[in-house]
Short mmCIF file of C-alpha atoms and ligand atoms in Angstrom, two decimals:
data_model
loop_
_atom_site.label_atom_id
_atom_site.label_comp_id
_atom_site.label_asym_id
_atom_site.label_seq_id
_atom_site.Cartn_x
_atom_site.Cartn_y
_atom_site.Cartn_z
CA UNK A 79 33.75 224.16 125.17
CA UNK A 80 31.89 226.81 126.81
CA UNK A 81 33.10 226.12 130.27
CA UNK A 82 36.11 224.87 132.07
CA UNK A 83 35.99 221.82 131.45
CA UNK A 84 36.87 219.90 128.13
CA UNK A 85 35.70 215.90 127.13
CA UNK A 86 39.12 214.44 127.13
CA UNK A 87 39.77 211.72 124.13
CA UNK A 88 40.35 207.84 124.27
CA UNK A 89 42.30 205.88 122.13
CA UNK A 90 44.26 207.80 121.38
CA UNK A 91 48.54 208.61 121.69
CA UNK A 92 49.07 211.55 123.95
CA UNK A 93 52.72 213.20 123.97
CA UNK A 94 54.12 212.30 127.49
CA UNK A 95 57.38 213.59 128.09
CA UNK A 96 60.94 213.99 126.01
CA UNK A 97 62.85 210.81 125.63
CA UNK A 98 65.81 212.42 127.54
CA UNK A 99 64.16 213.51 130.67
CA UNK A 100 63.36 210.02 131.61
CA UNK A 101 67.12 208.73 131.86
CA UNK A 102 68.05 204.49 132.28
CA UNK A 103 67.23 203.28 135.72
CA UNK A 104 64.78 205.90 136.57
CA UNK A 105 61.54 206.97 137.12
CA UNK A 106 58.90 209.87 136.75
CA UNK A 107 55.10 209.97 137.92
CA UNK A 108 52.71 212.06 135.90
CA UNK A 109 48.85 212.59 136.20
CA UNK A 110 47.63 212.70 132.30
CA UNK A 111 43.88 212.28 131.57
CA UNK A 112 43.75 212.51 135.36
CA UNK A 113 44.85 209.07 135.80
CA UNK A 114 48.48 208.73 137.87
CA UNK A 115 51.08 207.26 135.68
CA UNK A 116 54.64 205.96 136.13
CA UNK A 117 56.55 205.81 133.99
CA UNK A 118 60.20 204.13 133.45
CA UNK A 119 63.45 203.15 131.83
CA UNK A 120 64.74 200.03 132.20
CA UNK A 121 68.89 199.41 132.31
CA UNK A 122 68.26 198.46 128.88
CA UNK A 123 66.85 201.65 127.76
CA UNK A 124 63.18 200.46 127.47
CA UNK A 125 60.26 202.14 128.45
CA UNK A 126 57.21 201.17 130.07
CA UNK A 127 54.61 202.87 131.81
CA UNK A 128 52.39 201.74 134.29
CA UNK A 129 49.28 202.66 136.66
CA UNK A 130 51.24 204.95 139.82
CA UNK A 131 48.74 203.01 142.02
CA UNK A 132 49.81 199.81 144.45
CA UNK A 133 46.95 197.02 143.98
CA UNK A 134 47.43 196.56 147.62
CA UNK A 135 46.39 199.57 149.87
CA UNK A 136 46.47 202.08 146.85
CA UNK A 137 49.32 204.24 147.93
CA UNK A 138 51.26 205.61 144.27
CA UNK A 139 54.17 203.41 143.54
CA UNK A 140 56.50 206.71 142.50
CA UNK A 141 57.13 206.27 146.76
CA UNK A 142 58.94 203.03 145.96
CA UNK A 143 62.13 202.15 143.92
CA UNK A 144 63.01 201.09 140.95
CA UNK A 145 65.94 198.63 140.61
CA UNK A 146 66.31 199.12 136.69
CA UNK A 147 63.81 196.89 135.65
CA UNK A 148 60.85 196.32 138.36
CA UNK A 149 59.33 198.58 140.28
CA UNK A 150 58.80 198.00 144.42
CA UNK A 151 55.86 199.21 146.90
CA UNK A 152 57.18 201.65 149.38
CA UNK A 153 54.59 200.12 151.82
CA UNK A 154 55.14 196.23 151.72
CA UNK A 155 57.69 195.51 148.94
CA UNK A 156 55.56 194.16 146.61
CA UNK A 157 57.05 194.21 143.10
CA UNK A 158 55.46 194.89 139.48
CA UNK A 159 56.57 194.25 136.06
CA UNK A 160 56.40 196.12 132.83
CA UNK A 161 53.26 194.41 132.35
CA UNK A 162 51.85 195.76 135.88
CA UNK A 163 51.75 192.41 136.86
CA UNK A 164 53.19 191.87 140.15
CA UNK A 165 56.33 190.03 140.68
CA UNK A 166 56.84 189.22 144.32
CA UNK A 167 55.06 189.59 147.34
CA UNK A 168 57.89 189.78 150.21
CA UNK A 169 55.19 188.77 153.22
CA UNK A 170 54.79 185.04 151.87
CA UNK A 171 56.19 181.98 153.52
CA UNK A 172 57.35 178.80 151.13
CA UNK A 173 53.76 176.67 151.61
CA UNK A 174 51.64 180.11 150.80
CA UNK A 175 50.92 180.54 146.93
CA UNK A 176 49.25 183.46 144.86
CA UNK A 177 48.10 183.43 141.81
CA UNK A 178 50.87 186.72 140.80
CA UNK A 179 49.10 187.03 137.21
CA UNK A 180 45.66 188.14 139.29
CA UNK A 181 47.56 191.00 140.79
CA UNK A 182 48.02 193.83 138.27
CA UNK A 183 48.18 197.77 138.29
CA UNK A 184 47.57 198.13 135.25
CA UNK A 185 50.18 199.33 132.28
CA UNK A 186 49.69 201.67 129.16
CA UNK A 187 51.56 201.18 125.48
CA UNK A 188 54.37 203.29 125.25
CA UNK A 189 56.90 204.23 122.17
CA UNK A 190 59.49 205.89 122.08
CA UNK A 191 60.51 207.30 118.84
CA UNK A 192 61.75 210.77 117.60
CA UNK A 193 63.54 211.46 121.03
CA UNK A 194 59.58 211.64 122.28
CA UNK A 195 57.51 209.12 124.99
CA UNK A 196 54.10 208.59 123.50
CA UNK A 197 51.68 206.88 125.58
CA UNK A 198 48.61 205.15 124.33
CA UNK A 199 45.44 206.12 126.54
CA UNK A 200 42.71 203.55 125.59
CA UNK A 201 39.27 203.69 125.73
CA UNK A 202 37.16 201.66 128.79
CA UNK A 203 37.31 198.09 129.27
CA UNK A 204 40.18 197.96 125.90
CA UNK A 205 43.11 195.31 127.65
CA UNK A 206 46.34 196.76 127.05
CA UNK A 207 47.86 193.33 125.57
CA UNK A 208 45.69 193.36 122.46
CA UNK A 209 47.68 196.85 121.82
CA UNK A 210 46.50 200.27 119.96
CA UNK A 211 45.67 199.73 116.52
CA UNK A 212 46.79 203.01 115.73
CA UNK A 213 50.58 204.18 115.69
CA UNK A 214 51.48 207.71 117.18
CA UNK A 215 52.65 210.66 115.00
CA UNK A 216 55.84 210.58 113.30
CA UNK A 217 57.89 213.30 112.29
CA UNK A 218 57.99 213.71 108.44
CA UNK A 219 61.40 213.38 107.26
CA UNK A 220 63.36 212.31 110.26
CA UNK A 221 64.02 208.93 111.43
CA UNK A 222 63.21 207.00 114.15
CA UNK A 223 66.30 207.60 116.55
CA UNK A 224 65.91 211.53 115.07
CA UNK A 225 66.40 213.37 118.36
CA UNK A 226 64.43 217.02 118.46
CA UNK A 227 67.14 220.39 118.30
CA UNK A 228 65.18 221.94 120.81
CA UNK A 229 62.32 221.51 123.04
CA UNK A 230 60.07 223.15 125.94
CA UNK A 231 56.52 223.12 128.07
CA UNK A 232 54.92 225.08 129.80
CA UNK A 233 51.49 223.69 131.89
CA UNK A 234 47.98 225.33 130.96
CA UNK A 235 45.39 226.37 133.69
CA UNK A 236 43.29 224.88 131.29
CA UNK A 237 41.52 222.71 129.34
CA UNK A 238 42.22 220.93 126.39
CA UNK A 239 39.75 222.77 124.32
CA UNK A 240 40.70 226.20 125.03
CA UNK A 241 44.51 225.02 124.83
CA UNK A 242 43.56 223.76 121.24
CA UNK A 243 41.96 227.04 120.46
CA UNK A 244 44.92 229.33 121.05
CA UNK A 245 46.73 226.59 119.18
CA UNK A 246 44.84 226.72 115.92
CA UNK A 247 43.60 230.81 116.19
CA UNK A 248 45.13 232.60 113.68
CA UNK A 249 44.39 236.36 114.60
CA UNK A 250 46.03 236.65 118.26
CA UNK A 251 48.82 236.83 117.07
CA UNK A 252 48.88 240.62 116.44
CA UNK A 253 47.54 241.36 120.29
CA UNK A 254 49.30 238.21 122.12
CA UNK A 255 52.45 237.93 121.16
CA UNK A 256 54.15 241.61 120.75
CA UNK A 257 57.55 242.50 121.69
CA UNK A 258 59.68 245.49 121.26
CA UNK A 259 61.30 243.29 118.28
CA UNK A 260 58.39 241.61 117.14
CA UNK A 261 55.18 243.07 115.81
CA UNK A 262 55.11 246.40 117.69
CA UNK A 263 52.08 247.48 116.11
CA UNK A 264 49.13 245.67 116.50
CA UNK A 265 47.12 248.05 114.27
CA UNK A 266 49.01 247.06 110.94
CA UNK A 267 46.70 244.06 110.14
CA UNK A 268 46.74 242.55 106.33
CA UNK A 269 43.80 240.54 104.93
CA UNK A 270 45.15 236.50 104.97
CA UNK A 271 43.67 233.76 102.82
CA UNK A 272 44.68 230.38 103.16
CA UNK A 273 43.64 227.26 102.01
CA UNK A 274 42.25 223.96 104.42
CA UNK A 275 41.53 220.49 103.65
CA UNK A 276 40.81 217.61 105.62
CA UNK A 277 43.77 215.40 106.47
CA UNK A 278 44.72 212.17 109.16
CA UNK A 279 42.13 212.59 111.98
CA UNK A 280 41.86 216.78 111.45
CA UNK A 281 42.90 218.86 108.31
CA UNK A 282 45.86 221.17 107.06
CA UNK A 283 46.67 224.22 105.84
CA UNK A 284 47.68 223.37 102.70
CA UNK A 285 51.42 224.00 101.54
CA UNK A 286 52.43 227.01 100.51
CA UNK A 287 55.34 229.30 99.28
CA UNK A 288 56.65 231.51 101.64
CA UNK A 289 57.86 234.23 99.68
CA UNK A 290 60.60 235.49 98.99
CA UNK A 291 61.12 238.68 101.16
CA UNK A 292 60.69 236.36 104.08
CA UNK A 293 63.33 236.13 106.27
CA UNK A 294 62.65 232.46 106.18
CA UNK A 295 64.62 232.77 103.16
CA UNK A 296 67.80 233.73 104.60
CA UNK A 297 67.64 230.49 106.85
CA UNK A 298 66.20 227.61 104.59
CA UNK A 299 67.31 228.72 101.78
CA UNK A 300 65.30 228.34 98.13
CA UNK A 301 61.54 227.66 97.10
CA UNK A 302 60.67 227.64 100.92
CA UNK A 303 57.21 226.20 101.67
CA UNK A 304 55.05 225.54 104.44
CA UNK A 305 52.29 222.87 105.91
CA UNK A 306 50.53 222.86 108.82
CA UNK A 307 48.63 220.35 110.41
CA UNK A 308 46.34 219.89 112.98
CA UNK A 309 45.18 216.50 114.79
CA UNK A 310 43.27 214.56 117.33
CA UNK A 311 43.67 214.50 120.13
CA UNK A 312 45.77 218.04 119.91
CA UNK A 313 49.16 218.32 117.27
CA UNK A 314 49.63 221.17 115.61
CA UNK A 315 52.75 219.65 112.84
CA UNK A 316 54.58 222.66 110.94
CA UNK A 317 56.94 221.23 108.37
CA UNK A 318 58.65 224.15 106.34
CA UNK A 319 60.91 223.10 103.48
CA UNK A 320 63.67 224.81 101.79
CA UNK A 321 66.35 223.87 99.32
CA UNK A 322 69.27 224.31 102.45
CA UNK A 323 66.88 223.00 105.20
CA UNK A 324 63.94 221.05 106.94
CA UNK A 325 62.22 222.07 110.15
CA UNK A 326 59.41 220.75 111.88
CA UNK A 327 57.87 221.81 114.79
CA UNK A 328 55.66 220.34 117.18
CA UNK A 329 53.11 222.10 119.57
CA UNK A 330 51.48 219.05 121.48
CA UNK A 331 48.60 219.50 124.24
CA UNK A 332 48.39 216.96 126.65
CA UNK A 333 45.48 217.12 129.39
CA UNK A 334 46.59 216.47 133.01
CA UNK A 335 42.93 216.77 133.86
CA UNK A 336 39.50 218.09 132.54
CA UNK A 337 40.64 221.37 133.11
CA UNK A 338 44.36 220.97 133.00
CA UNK A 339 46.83 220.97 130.27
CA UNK A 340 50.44 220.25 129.32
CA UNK A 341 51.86 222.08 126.17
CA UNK A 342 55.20 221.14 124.57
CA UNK A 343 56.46 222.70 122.07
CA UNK A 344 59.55 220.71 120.29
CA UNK A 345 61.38 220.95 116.91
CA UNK A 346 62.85 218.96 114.67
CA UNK A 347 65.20 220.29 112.32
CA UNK A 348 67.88 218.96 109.34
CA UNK A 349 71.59 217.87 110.60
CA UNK A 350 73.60 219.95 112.21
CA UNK A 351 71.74 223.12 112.17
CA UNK A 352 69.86 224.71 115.55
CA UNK A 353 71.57 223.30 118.15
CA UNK A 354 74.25 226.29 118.90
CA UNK A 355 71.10 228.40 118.93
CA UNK A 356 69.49 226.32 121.49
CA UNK A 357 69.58 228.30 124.26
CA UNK A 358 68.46 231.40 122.39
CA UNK A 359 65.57 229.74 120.51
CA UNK A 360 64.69 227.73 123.49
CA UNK A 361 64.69 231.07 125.33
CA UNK A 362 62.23 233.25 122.74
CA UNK A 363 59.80 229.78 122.41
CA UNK A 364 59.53 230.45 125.89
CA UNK A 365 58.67 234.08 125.61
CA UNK A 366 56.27 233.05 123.03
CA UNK A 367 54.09 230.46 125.05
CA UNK A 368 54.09 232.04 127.95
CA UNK A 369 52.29 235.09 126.08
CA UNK A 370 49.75 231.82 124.84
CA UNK A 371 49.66 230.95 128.85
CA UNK A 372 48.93 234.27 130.01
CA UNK A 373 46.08 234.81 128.64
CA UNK A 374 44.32 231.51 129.11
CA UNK A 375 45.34 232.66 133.07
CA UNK A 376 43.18 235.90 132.44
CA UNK A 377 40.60 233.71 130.29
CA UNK A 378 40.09 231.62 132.96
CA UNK A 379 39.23 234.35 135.35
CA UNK A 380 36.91 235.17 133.67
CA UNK A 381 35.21 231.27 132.73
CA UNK A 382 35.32 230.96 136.54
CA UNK A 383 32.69 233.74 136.90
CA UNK A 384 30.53 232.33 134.63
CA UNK A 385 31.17 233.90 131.33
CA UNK A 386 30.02 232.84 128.31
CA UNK A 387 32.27 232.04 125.01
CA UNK A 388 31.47 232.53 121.11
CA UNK A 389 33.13 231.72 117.65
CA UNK A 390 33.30 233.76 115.40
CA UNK A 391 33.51 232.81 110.61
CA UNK A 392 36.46 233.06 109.54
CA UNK A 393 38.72 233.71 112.50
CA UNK A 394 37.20 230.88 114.74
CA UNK A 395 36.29 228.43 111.90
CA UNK A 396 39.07 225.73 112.62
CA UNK A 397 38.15 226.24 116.66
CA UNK A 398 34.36 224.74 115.43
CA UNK A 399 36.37 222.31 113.15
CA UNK A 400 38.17 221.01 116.44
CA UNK A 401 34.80 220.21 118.16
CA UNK A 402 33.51 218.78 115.04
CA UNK A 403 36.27 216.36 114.48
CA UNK A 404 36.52 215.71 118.35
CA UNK A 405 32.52 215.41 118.31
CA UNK A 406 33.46 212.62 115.88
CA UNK A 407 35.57 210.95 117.17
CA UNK A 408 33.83 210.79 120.10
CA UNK A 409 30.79 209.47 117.88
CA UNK A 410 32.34 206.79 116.14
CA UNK A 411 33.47 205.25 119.62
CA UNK A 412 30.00 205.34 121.22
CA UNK A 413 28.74 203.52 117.71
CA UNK A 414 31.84 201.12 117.78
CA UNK A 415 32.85 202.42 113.88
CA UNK A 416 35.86 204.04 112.08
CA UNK A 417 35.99 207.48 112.52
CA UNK A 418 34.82 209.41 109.60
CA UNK A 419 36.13 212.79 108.72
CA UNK A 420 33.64 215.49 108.76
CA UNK A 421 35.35 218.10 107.15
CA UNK A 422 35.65 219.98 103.42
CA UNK A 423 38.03 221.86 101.91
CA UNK A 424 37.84 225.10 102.70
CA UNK A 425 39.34 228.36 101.89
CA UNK A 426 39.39 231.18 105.06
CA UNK A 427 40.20 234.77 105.32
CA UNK A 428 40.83 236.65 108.07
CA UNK A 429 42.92 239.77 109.10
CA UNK A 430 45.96 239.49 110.88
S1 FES B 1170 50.53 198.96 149.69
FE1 FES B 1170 51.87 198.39 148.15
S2 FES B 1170 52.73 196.59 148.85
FE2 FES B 1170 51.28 197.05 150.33
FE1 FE2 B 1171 49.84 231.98 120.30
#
């Protein structure tokens, strides 16, 4: 936590990519947990994803092609399957036989749900085939083929942990993200208390009226409420309620490396409503998480020369939660056992 560098989590589902920026027929190459990935759609609409590295001489297969449902080796033409299990070998005459099965790159479990590609990055030595025993979030409230209203990322100079920090920090706020229409004024802080409890692999704020005056009210309508959770390996899931609507929003960190992060930031929200704002809100969620990314740009500055971090009760008490629950999970895998959930209930107060 201290330094640059963050453990990155196995077995787990890490948020890849929106379902609509990986289109039929196509492919894209990412690096996530600094392993090369490639991922594709098939003519069919299915996804797969597999290791971005030939078997061969190594060289990433993103330099080949993809003919809508195998992908070929720029280099020599060899082909792979959704499995990573290579299909053809152009080189061989009629009385030369392989054993195809033996030649694999490697593939990852992949869903595609909620207009989102999850991926499923497992630990060491754990064959893809047998398949995660764990399902990746879902939504609450919105179906399967629910596509999100609107949807952005930014990338992170760094790492997971102190991605997850800014996520889950509830007194930036005030000093991050001001605007000449949005908290001017960072002196006008009010004492906040708000109730935890430990939930699915993390814990929540628990819900809670918004009240009244809130201009949430104008939007959602009646009796709005709010819940937030926060996960492994690094979901923060708002769900606010009201009697006209239902939003949820999405902040997902993904690590590209030890010291590298993705952070999308997507919502979901009841028929028919958001998308002529799109642009706007798409615009001013930008504005937003760029403020987050500035100042891990600055932060890191300052990690690079060596500085040391602390936390701080209340303000910083879900940032030690996050290494608890990651120290945990961690744990549990090095014992071979279920993870356990470390944390109690919990009421903090801050000002903000
Ligand atoms: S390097 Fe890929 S086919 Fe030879
Ligand atoms: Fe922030």
């Amino acid at each position: 936590m201290q330094g640059l560098k963050a453990d990155l989590l196995r077995g787990c589902w890490y948020l890849a990519m929106l379902s609509s920026d990986l289109a039929p027929g196509k492919t894209v190459a990412k690096t996530l947990l600094g392993e090369p990935v490639l991922f594709a759609r098939q003519a069919d609409g299915h996804v797969f994803a597999i290791r971005d590295a030939c078997p061969h001489r190594g060289i990433p297969l993103r330099y080949g092609n993809f003919d809508g449902k195998t992908v070929g080796c720029c280099y020599h033409g060899w082909r792979f399957d959704e499995s990573g299990t290579c299909t053809e070998i152009p080189s061989l005459r009629e009385d030369q036989s392989v054993d195809f099965s033996k030649i694999r790159c490697g593939s990852y479990p992949v869903v595609d749900r909620q207009g989102v590609i999850w991926i499923y990055m497992g630990v060491d030595g754990e064959a893809p085939e047998d398949g995660p025993m764990t399902e990746p979030p879902s939504m609450p409230g919105f179906a399967a083929d629910d596509a999100p209203k609107a949807a952005i990322k930014l990338p992170f100079p760094c790492s997971t942990d102190h991605a997850a920090f800014g996520l889950m920090d509830p007194t930036h706020a005030a000093f991050v993200h001001t605007s000449w229409w949005f908290k001017k004024d960072a002196t006008k802080l009010r004492p906040k208390e708000k109730k935890f409890e430990p939930s699915e692999l993390g814990w929540r704020m628990v819900r809670h009226p918004i009240p009244p005056q809130n201009i949430a009210y104008k939007i959602f309508g009646q009796n709005v409420s709010t819940e937030i959770a926060y996960r492994l390996p690094g979901y923060r899931i708002e769900h606010i309620e009201g009697s006209k609507h239902v939003v949820v929003g999405l902040t997902a960190i993904t690590p590209v490396t030890d010291e590298a992060t993705e952070v999308h930031q997507i919502f979901w929200a009841s028929a028919g409503w958001l998308k002529p704002l799109r642009p706007l809100t798409q615009h001013l969620m930008t504005v937003f998480l760029d403020q987050d990314r500035r100042v891990v740009v600055q932060q890191r500055e300052g990690l690079e020369q060596g500085n040391k971090t602390m936390l701080i009760n209340d303000a910083d008490t879900q940032a030690r939660w996050w290494m608890r629950v990651k120290g945990e999970w961690m744990q549990s895998q090095a014992d071979g056992r279920a993870f356990v959930n470390p944390l109690k209930p919990q009421t903090l107060r801050w000002r903000s």
